Coordinates of C-alpha atoms in Angstrom, one line a residue:
M1017 CA 0.0 0.0 0.0
R1018 CA 1.3 3.5 -0.8
L1019 CA 1.4 6.3 1.7
R1020 CA -0.8 8.5 -0.5
E1021 CA -3.7 6.1 -0.1
L1022 CA -3.6 6.5 3.7
L1023 CA -3.4 10.3 3.4
D1024 CA -6.3 10.3 1.0
T1025 CA -8.6 8.3 3.3
D1026 CA -10.8 11.1 4.7
E1027 CA -12.1 9.1 7.7
L1028 CA -8.6 8.8 9.1
G1029 CA -7.9 12.5 8.9
L1030 CA -4.1 12.1 8.7
L1031 CA -2.0 15.2 8.0
L1032 CA 1.4 15.2 6.3
L1033 CA 3.6 17.6 8.3
V1034 CA 7.0 16.8 6.7
G1035 CA 7.6 15.6 3.2
A1036 CA 4.9 17.5 1.2
D1037 CA 7.6 19.5 -0.6
A1038 CA 9.1 16.2 -2.0
G1039 CA 5.9 15.4 -3.9
D1040 CA 5.3 12.0 -5.5
E1041 CA 8.6 10.6 -4.2
V1042 CA 7.2 10.6 -0.7
L1043 CA 3.6 9.9 -1.5
D1044 CA 4.5 6.9 -3.6
R1045 CA 6.4 5.2 -0.8
A1046 CA 5.2 1.7 0.0
V1047 CA 3.9 0.8 3.5
R1048 CA 4.5 -2.9 4.2
A1049 CA 4.0 -2.9 8.0
V1050 CA 2.5 -0.7 10.7
P1051 CA 4.3 -1.3 14.1
V1052 CA 3.3 0.7 17.1
I1053 CA 6.5 1.7 18.9
D1054 CA 7.1 3.8 22.0
L1055 CA 10.6 2.8 22.8
A1056 CA 13.4 5.4 22.7
D1057 CA 15.6 3.1 20.6
P1058 CA 13.5 0.9 18.3
G1059 CA 16.2 0.0 15.8
R1060 CA 16.2 -3.8 16.5
F1061 CA 12.5 -4.0 15.6
L1062 CA 12.8 -2.3 12.2
S1063 CA 13.7 -3.8 8.8
G1064 CA 12.6 -1.0 6.4
G1065 CA 9.3 -0.1 4.7
E1066 CA 7.3 0.5 7.9
L1067 CA 4.9 3.2 8.8
V1068 CA 5.9 3.6 12.4
L1069 CA 3.0 4.6 14.8
T1070 CA 4.1 6.3 18.0
G1071 CA 2.1 7.8 20.9
L1072 CA 5.2 9.8 21.8
A1073 CA 5.4 8.3 25.3
W1074 CA 9.2 8.4 24.9
W1075 CA 9.4 12.2 24.3
R1076 CA 10.0 14.4 27.3
G1077 CA 11.5 17.5 25.8
D1078 CA 13.7 19.2 23.1
G1079 CA 16.6 16.9 22.0
D1080 CA 14.7 13.6 22.6
A1081 CA 13.5 13.4 18.9
E1082 CA 16.9 13.5 17.2
P1083 CA 18.2 10.0 18.3
F1084 CA 14.8 8.4 17.7
V1085 CA 14.4 9.8 14.2
R1086 CA 18.0 9.0 13.3
V1087 CA 17.4 5.3 14.1
L1088 CA 14.2 5.3 12.0
A1089 CA 15.9 7.0 9.0
R1090 CA 18.8 4.6 9.1
A1091 CA 16.4 1.6 9.2
G1092 CA 14.7 2.9 6.0
V1093 CA 11.2 3.3 7.4
T1094 CA 8.6 4.7 5.0
A1095 CA 7.2 7.4 7.4
L1096 CA 6.6 8.2 11.1
A1097 CA 3.0 8.8 12.2
A1098 CA 2.8 10.6 15.6
G1099 CA -0.3 10.6 17.7
E1100 CA -1.5 13.9 19.1
V1101 CA -3.2 12.4 22.2
E1102 CA -0.2 12.5 24.6
H1103 CA 0.9 16.1 24.0
R1104 CA -2.2 17.5 22.1
L1105 CA 0.1 18.3 19.1
V1106 CA 3.2 17.0 17.4
P1107 CA 6.2 18.6 19.1
H1108 CA 8.3 21.0 17.0
D1109 CA 11.4 19.1 18.2
L1110 CA 10.1 16.1 16.3
V1111 CA 9.2 18.1 13.2
R1112 CA 12.7 19.6 13.0
A1113 CA 14.4 16.2 13.5
C1114 CA 12.3 14.7 10.6
R1115 CA 13.2 17.6 8.3
R1116 CA 16.9 17.1 9.1
H1117 CA 16.8 13.4 8.2
G1118 CA 14.3 13.7 5.3
L1119 CA 11.8 11.4 7.1
P1120 CA 8.1 11.9 6.2
L1121 CA 6.1 12.8 9.3
V1122 CA 2.3 12.3 9.6
A1123 CA 0.1 13.7 12.4
V1124 CA -2.6 11.3 13.7
P1125 CA -5.5 13.3 15.2
P1126 CA -6.8 12.4 18.7
E1127 CA -10.0 11.0 17.3
T1128 CA -8.2 8.5 15.1
S1129 CA -7.1 5.3 16.7
F1130 CA -3.9 3.5 15.8
A1131 CA -6.0 0.3 15.3
A1132 CA -8.0 2.1 12.6
V1133 CA -4.8 3.0 10.7
T1134 CA -3.4 -0.6 11.1
E1135 CA -6.7 -2.2 9.9
R1136 CA -6.8 0.1 6.8
V1137 CA -3.2 -1.0 5.8
L1138 CA -3.8 -4.7 6.4
R1139 CA -7.1 -4.7 4.5
R1140 CA -5.7 -3.0 1.4
L1141 CA -2.2 -4.4 1.2
H1142 CA -3.1 -7.7 -0.5
R1143 CA -6.4 -6.7 -2.2
R1144 CA -5.4 -4.1 -4.8
E1145 CA -1.7 -4.5 -5.6
V1146 CA -0.9 -8.1 -6.4
G1147 CA -2.9 -8.6 -9.6
S1148 CA -1.8 -5.4 -11.3
L1149 CA 1.8 -5.7 -10.2
A1150 CA 2.0 -9.3 -11.5
A1151 CA 1.0 -8.0 -14.9
V1152 CA 3.7 -5.2 -14.7
V1153 CA 6.3 -7.8 -13.7
E1154 CA 5.3 -10.0 -16.7
R1155 CA 5.7 -7.0 -19.0
H1156 CA 9.1 -6.3 -17.6
R1157 CA 10.1 -9.9 -18.1
R1158 CA 9.2 -9.7 -21.8
L1159 CA 10.7 -6.3 -22.4
L1160 CA 14.0 -6.6 -20.6
S1161 CA 17.0 -6.9 -22.9
D1162 CA 19.4 -9.8 -22.5
R1163 CA 21.9 -7.8 -20.5
A1164 CA 19.5 -5.8 -18.4
A1165 CA 19.7 -6.4 -14.7
P1166 CA 16.5 -7.0 -12.8
D1167 CA 17.0 -4.1 -10.4
S1168 CA 14.1 -2.2 -11.9
V1169 CA 11.5 -4.9 -11.1
L1170 CA 13.0 -5.5 -7.6
E1171 CA 12.7 -1.8 -7.0
L1172 CA 9.1 -2.0 -8.2
L1173 CA 8.4 -4.7 -5.7
R1174 CA 9.9 -2.7 -2.9
H1175 CA 8.0 0.5 -3.6
S1176 CA 4.6 -1.2 -4.5
L1177 CA 4.4 -4.0 -2.0
G1178 CA 7.1 -3.2 0.5
L1179 CA 8.9 -6.4 -0.4
Q1180 CA 12.6 -6.3 0.3
V1181 CA 13.9 -8.7 -2.3
R1182 CA 17.6 -9.2 -3.3
V1183 CA 19.6 -11.5 -5.5
L1184 CA 22.9 -12.7 -4.0
S1185 CA 25.7 -14.9 -5.3
A1186 CA 26.4 -18.1 -3.5
T1187 CA 29.3 -16.3 -1.8
G1188 CA 27.2 -13.4 -0.5
R1189 CA 27.9 -10.7 -3.1
Q1190 CA 24.8 -8.7 -4.0
I1191 CA 23.9 -9.0 -7.7
A1192 CA 20.7 -7.0 -7.7
G1193 CA 18.3 -5.4 -5.3
A1194 CA 18.0 -2.4 -2.9
H1195 CA 21.0 -0.5 -1.7
P1196 CA 22.8 -0.5 0.5
P1197 CA 23.3 -4.2 0.3
P1198 CA 23.0 -6.3 3.5
H1199 CA 25.8 -6.3 6.0
P1200 CA 28.7 -8.5 4.8
R1201 CA 28.2 -10.8 7.8
T1202 CA 24.5 -11.1 7.2
A1203 CA 25.1 -11.8 3.4
A1204 CA 27.7 -14.4 4.2
A1205 CA 25.4 -16.1 6.7
L1206 CA 22.5 -16.2 4.2
A1207 CA 24.8 -17.7 1.5
A1208 CA 26.2 -20.3 3.9
R1209 CA 22.7 -21.3 5.0
Y1210 CA 21.7 -21.6 1.3
L1211 CA 24.7 -23.8 0.4
A1212 CA 24.1 -26.0 3.4
A1213 CA 20.5 -26.6 2.5
R1214 CA 21.4 -27.2 -1.2
R1215 CA 24.1 -29.7 -0.3
A1216 CA 21.7 -31.5 2.1
G1217 CA 19.1 -31.8 -0.7
V1218 CA 16.5 -29.7 1.2
R1219 CA 13.7 -28.5 -1.0
A1220 CA 13.3 -24.7 -1.4
P1221 CA 12.2 -22.2 -0.2
H1222 CA 14.7 -22.3 2.7
R1223 CA 13.4 -20.4 5.8
V1224 CA 16.3 -19.1 7.9
T1225 CA 16.7 -16.6 10.7
V1226 CA 19.7 -14.3 10.9
G1227 CA 19.7 -12.1 14.0
D1228 CA 16.0 -11.8 14.8
R1229 CA 14.9 -11.4 11.1
P1230 CA 13.3 -14.2 9.1
Y1231 CA 14.4 -14.7 5.5
S1232 CA 13.3 -17.0 2.7
L1233 CA 16.0 -18.3 0.3
L1234 CA 15.1 -19.5 -3.2
P1235 CA 17.5 -20.7 -6.0
V1236 CA 17.5 -18.9 -9.3
E1237 CA 17.3 -21.4 -12.1
G1238 CA 20.4 -21.5 -14.3
P1239 CA 22.0 -23.6 -17.0
A1240 CA 22.4 -27.3 -16.4
G1241 CA 25.7 -28.6 -15.1
P1242 CA 27.4 -25.4 -13.6
A1243 CA 31.1 -25.6 -12.9
S1244 CA 30.5 -25.1 -9.2
E1245 CA 27.6 -24.6 -6.9
L1246 CA 29.5 -21.4 -5.8
G1247 CA 28.3 -20.0 -9.1
D1248 CA 24.6 -20.1 -8.0
W1249 CA 22.3 -17.2 -7.6
L1250 CA 19.8 -17.0 -4.8
V1251 CA 16.7 -14.9 -4.1
V1252 CA 16.6 -13.4 -0.6
V1253 CA 13.2 -12.3 0.7
E1254 CA 13.0 -10.6 4.1
A1255 CA 9.9 -12.6 5.0
D1256 CA 8.6 -16.1 5.5
V1257 CA 7.1 -16.8 2.1
S1258 CA 5.5 -20.1 3.2
R1259 CA 2.8 -18.1 4.8
W1260 CA 2.0 -15.9 1.8
P1261 CA -1.4 -16.0 0.1
A1262 CA -1.5 -17.8 -3.3
A1263 CA -1.5 -14.5 -5.3
D1264 CA 1.7 -13.3 -3.6
A1265 CA 3.4 -16.7 -4.1
E1266 CA 2.5 -16.5 -7.8
L1267 CA 4.0 -13.1 -8.1
L1268 CA 7.2 -14.4 -6.5
D1269 CA 7.3 -17.2 -9.1
R1270 CA 7.0 -14.7 -11.9
V1271 CA 9.9 -12.7 -10.4
G1272 CA 11.8 -16.0 -10.3
E1273 CA 11.2 -16.4 -14.0
L1274 CA 12.6 -13.0 -14.7
L1275 CA 15.7 -13.6 -12.6
A1276 CA 16.2 -16.9 -14.4
D1277 CA 16.2 -15.0 -17.7
A1278 CA 18.7 -12.5 -16.3
R1279 CA 20.9 -15.3 -15.1
R1280 CA 20.8 -17.1 -18.4
A1281 CA 21.8 -13.9 -20.2
H1282 CA 24.6 -13.4 -17.7
E1283 CA 25.9 -17.0 -18.2
E1284 CA 25.8 -16.5 -22.0
A1285 CA 28.0 -13.4 -21.5
K1286 CA 30.3 -15.3 -19.2
A1287 CA 30.6 -18.1 -21.8
A1288 CA 31.7 -15.6 -24.3
L1289 CA 34.3 -14.3 -21.8
R1290 CA 35.5 -17.9 -21.2
D1291 CA 35.8 -18.3 -24.9
L1292 CA 37.9 -15.1 -25.1
A1293 CA 40.2 -16.3 -22.3
G1294 CA 40.7 -19.8 -23.8
R1295 CA 41.2 -18.5 -27.3
S1296 CA 43.7 -15.8 -26.2
L1297 CA 45.7 -18.4 -24.3
E1298 CA 46.0 -20.5 -27.4
L1299 CA 47.1 -17.6 -29.5
V1300 CA 49.6 -16.2 -27.0
R1301 CA 51.2 -19.6 -26.5
G1302 CA 51.3 -20.4 -30.2
D1303 CA 53.5 -19.2 -33.0
V1304 CA 51.0 -16.5 -34.1
P1305 CA 52.8 -13.2 -34.7
A1306 CA 51.7 -10.6 -32.1
E1307 CA 50.2 -8.2 -34.6
E1308 CA 47.8 -11.0 -35.8
I1309 CA 46.4 -11.9 -32.4
P1310 CA 43.8 -9.1 -32.3
L1311 CA 42.5 -10.0 -35.8
R1312 CA 42.1 -13.6 -34.9
L1313 CA 40.3 -12.7 -31.7
R1314 CA 37.7 -10.8 -33.7
S1315 CA 36.2 -14.2 -34.7
T1316 CA 35.5 -15.1 -31.1
A1317 CA 33.8 -13.3 -28.2
Q1318 CA 33.3 -10.3 -30.6
S1319 CA 30.7 -8.7 -28.4
V1320 CA 33.1 -8.7 -25.4
V1321 CA 36.0 -7.1 -27.3
S1322 CA 33.4 -4.6 -28.8
G1323 CA 34.1 -5.9 -32.3
V1324 CA 37.2 -3.8 -32.7
G1325 CA 40.6 -5.0 -33.8
H1326 CA 42.7 -4.0 -30.8
W1327 CA 44.1 -6.0 -27.9
P1328 CA 42.2 -5.2 -24.7
R1329 CA 44.4 -3.9 -21.9
C1330 CA 44.5 -6.8 -19.4
Q1331 CA 46.2 -8.5 -16.5
Y1332 CA 46.6 -12.2 -16.1
V1333 CA 45.8 -14.0 -12.8
V1334 CA 46.6 -17.8 -12.4
A1335 CA 45.8 -19.9 -9.4
D1336 CA 45.9 -23.5 -8.1
G1337 CA 45.6 -25.4 -4.9
A1338 CA 41.8 -25.9 -4.8
P1339 CA 39.4 -27.5 -7.3
A1340 CA 39.9 -25.4 -10.4
G1341 CA 36.2 -24.8 -11.1
A1342 CA 35.4 -23.6 -7.6
L1343 CA 38.7 -21.6 -7.5
R1344 CA 37.7 -19.8 -10.8
V1345 CA 34.4 -18.7 -9.3
L1346 CA 36.0 -17.6 -6.0
L1347 CA 38.5 -15.5 -7.9
E1348 CA 35.9 -13.9 -10.1
E1349 CA 33.8 -13.1 -7.0
A1350 CA 36.8 -11.7 -5.1
L1351 CA 37.9 -9.5 -8.1
V1352 CA 34.4 -7.9 -8.6
E1353 CA 33.6 -7.2 -4.9
P1354 CA 32.7 -3.5 -4.2
D1355 CA 35.8 -1.7 -3.0
G1356 CA 37.7 -4.9 -4.0
P1357 CA 41.3 -5.4 -5.4
V1358 CA 40.5 -3.9 -8.8
P1359 CA 37.7 -1.6 -10.1
V1360 CA 36.1 -3.9 -12.7
S1361 CA 32.6 -5.5 -13.2
P1362 CA 31.8 -9.2 -13.7
L1363 CA 31.8 -8.7 -17.4
D1364 CA 35.4 -7.5 -17.3
V1365 CA 36.8 -10.9 -16.0
A1366 CA 37.4 -13.6 -18.6
A1367 CA 38.1 -16.8 -16.8
T1368 CA 38.9 -20.4 -17.9
V1369 CA 40.2 -23.6 -16.4
E1370 CA 43.5 -25.1 -17.7
G1371 CA 44.3 -28.5 -16.2
D1372 CA 44.3 -27.9 -12.4
R1373 CA 44.7 -24.2 -12.7
A1374 CA 42.3 -21.3 -13.0
V1375 CA 43.4 -18.7 -15.5
L1376 CA 41.8 -15.2 -15.6
M1377 CA 42.2 -12.2 -17.9
V1378 CA 41.1 -9.1 -16.1
L1379 CA 40.1 -6.5 -18.8
M1380 CA 40.9 -3.0 -17.5
P1381 CA 40.2 0.3 -19.2
E1382 CA 42.7 3.1 -18.9
P1383 CA 43.7 4.5 -16.5
A1384 CA 42.5 1.8 -14.0
P1385 CA 45.4 0.5 -11.8
G1386 CA 46.4 -3.1 -11.7
V1387 CA 45.1 -5.7 -9.2
D1388 CA 46.0 -5.0 -5.6
C1389 CA 47.6 -8.2 -4.6
A1390 CA 47.3 -7.6 -0.8
A1391 CA 43.6 -6.8 -1.1
L1392 CA 43.0 -9.9 -3.3
Q1393 CA 44.8 -12.0 -0.7
R1394 CA 42.6 -10.7 2.1
R1395 CA 39.4 -11.4 0.1
L1396 CA 40.5 -14.9 -0.9
A1397 CA 41.6 -15.7 2.7
A1398 CA 38.1 -14.9 3.9
A1399 CA 36.5 -16.8 1.0
L1400 CA 38.7 -19.8 1.6
A1401 CA 37.8 -20.1 5.3
R1402 CA 34.1 -19.7 4.5
W1403 CA 33.5 -21.6 1.3
L1404 CA 36.2 -24.3 0.9
G1405 CA 37.4 -27.2 3.0
P1406 CA 39.8 -26.9 5.9
A1407 CA 42.7 -28.7 4.1
E1408 CA 42.7 -26.6 1.0
A1409 CA 45.2 -23.8 0.3
V1410 CA 45.4 -21.4 -2.6
S1411 CA 48.4 -19.9 -4.5
V1412 CA 47.9 -17.0 -6.9
G1413 CA 50.2 -15.3 -9.4
V1414 CA 49.4 -11.9 -10.9
S1415 CA 51.1 -10.3 -13.9
S1416 CA 51.7 -6.7 -14.8
P1417 CA 49.0 -5.0 -16.8
V1418 CA 49.7 -5.3 -20.6
G1419 CA 48.3 -3.0 -23.3
D1420 CA 49.4 -4.7 -26.5
P1421 CA 49.6 -8.3 -27.6
G1422 CA 53.4 -8.1 -28.0
N1423 CA 53.7 -8.2 -24.2
A1424 CA 51.0 -10.8 -23.6
R1425 CA 53.2 -13.9 -23.6
R1426 CA 55.6 -12.1 -21.2
A1427 CA 52.7 -11.2 -18.9
L1428 CA 51.4 -14.8 -18.8
D1429 CA 54.8 -16.2 -18.0
E1430 CA 55.2 -13.5 -15.3
A1431 CA 51.9 -14.6 -13.7
H1432 CA 53.1 -18.3 -13.7
D1433 CA 56.4 -17.3 -12.2
A1434 CA 54.6 -15.3 -9.5
L1435 CA 52.5 -18.4 -8.8
R1436 CA 55.7 -20.4 -8.2
V1437 CA 56.9 -17.8 -5.7
A1438 CA 53.4 -17.8 -4.0
R1439 CA 53.7 -21.6 -3.5
E1440 CA 56.8 -21.0 -1.4
A1441 CA 54.9 -18.7 1.0
P1442 CA 53.8 -20.2 4.4
D1443 CA 50.3 -18.6 4.1
R1444 CA 47.3 -20.7 3.5
V1445 CA 46.4 -18.1 0.8
A1446 CA 49.3 -16.5 -1.0
V1447 CA 49.0 -13.9 -3.8
R1448 CA 52.2 -12.7 -5.4
G1449 CA 52.7 -10.2 -8.2
P1450 CA 55.6 -8.6 -10.3
G1451 CA 56.9 -6.7 -7.3
D1452 CA 57.2 -9.9 -5.3
L1453 CA 59.3 -11.5 -8.1
T1454 CA 61.7 -8.6 -8.1
A1455 CA 62.0 -8.6 -4.3
H1456 CA 62.4 -12.4 -4.3
V1457 CA 65.5 -12.1 -6.6
L1458 CA 67.0 -9.0 -5.1
S1459 CA 66.7 -10.4 -1.5
L1460 CA 69.2 -13.1 -2.5
L1461 CA 71.9 -10.7 -3.6
P1462 CA 73.3 -9.9 -0.1
L1463 CA 73.8 -13.6 0.5
I1464 CA 76.1 -13.9 -2.5
P1465 CA 79.9 -13.0 -2.0
A1466 CA 80.9 -9.7 -3.6
D1467 CA 83.3 -11.4 -6.0
A1468 CA 80.6 -13.7 -7.3
R1469 CA 78.2 -10.7 -7.7
R1470 CA 80.8 -8.8 -9.8
A1471 CA 81.4 -11.9 -12.0
F1472 CA 77.7 -12.4 -12.5
A1473 CA 77.2 -8.7 -13.5
A1474 CA 80.2 -8.8 -15.8
R1475 CA 79.0 -12.0 -17.5
H1476 CA 75.6 -10.5 -18.2
L1477 CA 76.4 -6.9 -18.8
G1478 CA 80.0 -7.0 -20.2
P1479 CA 79.0 -7.2 -23.9
L1480 CA 76.7 -4.2 -23.5
R1481 CA 79.3 -2.1 -21.7
D1482 CA 81.8 -2.9 -24.4
H1483 CA 79.4 -2.0 -27.2
D1484 CA 78.4 1.3 -25.5
R1485 CA 82.0 2.2 -25.1
L1486 CA 83.0 1.4 -28.6
H1487 CA 80.0 2.8 -30.4
R1488 CA 78.9 5.5 -28.0
T1489 CA 75.4 3.9 -27.6
D1490 CA 73.3 3.5 -24.5
L1491 CA 72.2 -0.1 -24.5
L1492 CA 72.7 -0.4 -20.7
G1493 CA 70.4 2.6 -20.1
T1494 CA 67.9 1.2 -22.5
L1495 CA 67.9 -2.1 -20.7
D1496 CA 67.5 -0.5 -17.3
A1497 CA 64.5 1.6 -18.6
F1498 CA 62.9 -1.5 -20.2
L1499 CA 63.1 -3.4 -16.9
A1500 CA 61.9 -0.4 -14.9
C1501 CA 58.8 -0.2 -17.1
D1502 CA 58.0 -3.8 -16.6
A1503 CA 59.1 -4.6 -20.2
S1504 CA 56.3 -2.4 -21.7
W1505 CA 57.2 -1.2 -25.2
T1506 CA 55.0 1.9 -25.1
R1507 CA 56.0 3.0 -21.6
T1508 CA 59.7 2.5 -22.3
A1509 CA 59.6 4.3 -25.6
A1510 CA 57.8 7.3 -24.0
R1511 CA 60.4 7.3 -21.1
L1512 CA 63.3 7.3 -23.6
H1513 CA 61.6 9.6 -26.1
L1514 CA 62.0 7.0 -28.8
H1515 CA 59.7 5.6 -31.5
V1516 CA 58.6 2.0 -30.6
N1517 CA 60.3 0.7 -33.7
S1518 CA 63.6 2.3 -32.6
L1519 CA 63.2 0.7 -29.1
R1520 CA 62.6 -2.7 -30.7
H1521 CA 65.7 -2.4 -32.7
R1522 CA 67.8 -1.6 -29.6
I1523 CA 66.2 -4.5 -27.6
T1524 CA 67.0 -6.9 -30.5
R1525 CA 70.6 -5.7 -30.5
I1526 CA 70.8 -6.3 -26.7
E1527 CA 69.4 -9.9 -27.2
R1528 CA 71.9 -10.6 -30.0
L1529 CA 74.9 -9.3 -28.0
T1530 CA 74.0 -11.3 -24.9
G1531 CA 72.4 -14.3 -26.5
T1532 CA 69.3 -14.0 -24.5
D1533 CA 65.5 -13.6 -25.0
L1534 CA 64.0 -10.7 -23.1
N1535 CA 60.5 -12.1 -23.6
R1536 CA 61.4 -14.6 -20.8
L1537 CA 60.9 -13.5 -17.3
E1538 CA 63.9 -15.4 -16.0
T1539 CA 66.1 -13.4 -18.4
R1540 CA 64.7 -10.1 -17.2
L1541 CA 65.2 -11.1 -13.6
D1542 CA 68.8 -12.1 -14.3
F1543 CA 69.5 -8.7 -15.9
L1544 CA 67.8 -6.9 -13.1
A1545 CA 70.0 -8.7 -10.5
A1546 CA 73.1 -8.0 -12.7
L1547 CA 72.3 -4.3 -12.8
R1548 CA 71.8 -4.1 -9.0
A1549 CA 74.9 -6.3 -8.4
G1550 CA 77.2 -4.3 -10.7

């Protein structure tokens, strides 16, 4: 029931004191419950969407209204209705507090009982809205495009029926629904209860209680044979739906159909991303010239790469230690968490499974920074403790970001080398990146005798020093800049004020003089150690 319907009921005589200037935004708010509260701190009894009736027994003087109204506003109540019996009017202190917090305030005249208001809401709540809303939901289901999220329909349910419905992943990340999302501990508890019921073969809906609030959990139908149950979606309703009338249950079924459509569209997009990840790995590891890789990728996952012939700026993440399918899902979830290790969306992560490893390409627009390895380790450590078995451990390697296909093979090798370093860590979850590789090598230098360090530097850098002295070139400086820029052609060329082709010519000369291949991470680490040792 909407607030305007109560205000338009002449026999109740309700008067809107605060909120009239906001117009339809206030009048169209849904009322889903009408508790009578006269406690100074009612927060634990509120879940949002209520018209709170109060006789003001808690109010004694100026200043008492502020904490009371603040709790109501934070809980997301629809409006506050204050009776005029106790004080013969609504105190100005309460009016001011409601204005400060943007909370609609309704005056209930002495001749109107709270029971009359409650009866009006309960009588109208299920009689008028369900049939028309079901038709609206059905139209939304037919009209939504494949990639549209169901937030608009869930918002419609919240405003029209006061139903707080959310869609969570099986790890507790909110996919759709009202904001702010549930507290992380609440979301994790709901997801854990869902997985426990699913694994036990319990038939949905699953009724659970978290804190003192009842919830109903229902699975969202998805494609057959998912890689891991951790990829499930679940509908979370803040109510016990087993007690709902048939019309409401039918409405929820239609919403479930809509969400199933949305999940299928999402899975199709993820399948295209997996195709992109798998195909790019084949091309990077093969003998395909770097300049041909973008053209060959155009034949696969075209919608993901936007149909253009350029290599997407990306970063590789490889991991092992847990079942690869579950690990792929956990990595995807950890990467796209709000305020997570990298600012990307679910459709910016192309993930695949290669043997016992999960391999991910994280597509990043400029100027997004790379993956924060420490943040990713924290997210995965929490996920591992919550979603995987007690004996499982995870090692993760992260590459530098790469902006062109010429650096892709190097980046993939770098991620695998970082994975090897991560395996040596004592942590149950270890994430290592390019900086850890450098630190790993340089930390060994003080342990090597000075004579050995000088001989090592001379062996690797001697041919370049001789060439620079005889031909007045700066190959050593070029090498140092190339390593400092993580072997990025474009960044090194900009740093040295060179054309990329001129830089390639210099790097080729360095490789010929030293008999090495700078595409290999081991070679670059050797040169880095030699530069520091010499």
